[in-house]
Coordinates of C-alpha atoms in Angstrom, one line a residue:
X1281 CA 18.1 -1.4 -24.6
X1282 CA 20.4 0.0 -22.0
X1283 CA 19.8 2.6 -19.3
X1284 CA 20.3 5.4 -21.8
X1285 CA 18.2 3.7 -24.7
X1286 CA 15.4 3.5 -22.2
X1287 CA 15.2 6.9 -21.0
X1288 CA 15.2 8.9 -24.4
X1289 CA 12.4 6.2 -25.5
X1290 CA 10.5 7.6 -22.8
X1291 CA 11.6 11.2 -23.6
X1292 CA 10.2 10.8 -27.1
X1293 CA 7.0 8.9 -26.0
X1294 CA 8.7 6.0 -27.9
X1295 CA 7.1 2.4 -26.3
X1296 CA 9.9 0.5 -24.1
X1297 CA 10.0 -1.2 -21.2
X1298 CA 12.3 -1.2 -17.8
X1299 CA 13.0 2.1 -17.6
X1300 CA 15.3 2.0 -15.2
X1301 CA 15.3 3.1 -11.3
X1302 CA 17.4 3.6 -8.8
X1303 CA 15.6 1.0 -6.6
X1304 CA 12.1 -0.3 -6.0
X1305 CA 11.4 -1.6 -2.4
X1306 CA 8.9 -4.5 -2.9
X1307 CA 8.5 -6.6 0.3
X1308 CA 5.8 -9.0 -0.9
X1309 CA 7.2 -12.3 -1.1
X1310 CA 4.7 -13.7 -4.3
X1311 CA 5.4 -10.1 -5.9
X1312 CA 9.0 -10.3 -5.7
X1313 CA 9.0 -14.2 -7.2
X1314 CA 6.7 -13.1 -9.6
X1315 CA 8.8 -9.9 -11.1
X1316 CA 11.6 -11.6 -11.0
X1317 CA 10.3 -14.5 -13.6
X1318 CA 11.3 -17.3 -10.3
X1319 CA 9.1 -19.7 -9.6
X1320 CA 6.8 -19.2 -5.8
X1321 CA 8.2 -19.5 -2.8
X1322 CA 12.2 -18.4 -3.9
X1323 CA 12.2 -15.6 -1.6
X1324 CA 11.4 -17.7 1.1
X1325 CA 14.7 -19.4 0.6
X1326 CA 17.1 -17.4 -0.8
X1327 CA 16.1 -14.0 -0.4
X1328 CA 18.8 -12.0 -1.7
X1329 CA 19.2 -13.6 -4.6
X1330 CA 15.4 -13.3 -5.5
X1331 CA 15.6 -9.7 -4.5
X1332 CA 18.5 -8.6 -6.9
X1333 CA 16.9 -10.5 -9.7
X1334 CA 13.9 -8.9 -9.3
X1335 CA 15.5 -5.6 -8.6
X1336 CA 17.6 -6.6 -12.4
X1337 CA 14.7 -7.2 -13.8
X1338 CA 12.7 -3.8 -13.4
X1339 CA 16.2 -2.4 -14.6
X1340 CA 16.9 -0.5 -11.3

């Protein structure tokens, strides 16, 4: 589902998942591996790229 999809799911109490956000500001390193579906410890060594994939990932 896209951005739009999402939102009139959630509108019409219809199940779905990611509705999206303009941003989510997690800082824990496990959390942010974890959300984005990397394995531990990615964070730790390429930061930005585990923070957009998680930010991708809760659709914001």
């Amino acid at each position: 589902m896209d951005g739009k999809e999402l939102a009139l799911a959630a509108i019409e109490g219809r199940p779905a998942r990611g509705i999206p956000a303009w941003e989510a500001n997690i800082m824990e390193h496990r959390m942010i591996d974890r959300l984005a579906g990397l394995p531990e410890g990615s964070y730790v060594r390429e930061p930005e790229a585990a923070y957009m994939a998680m930010q991708r990932a809760l659709s914001c």
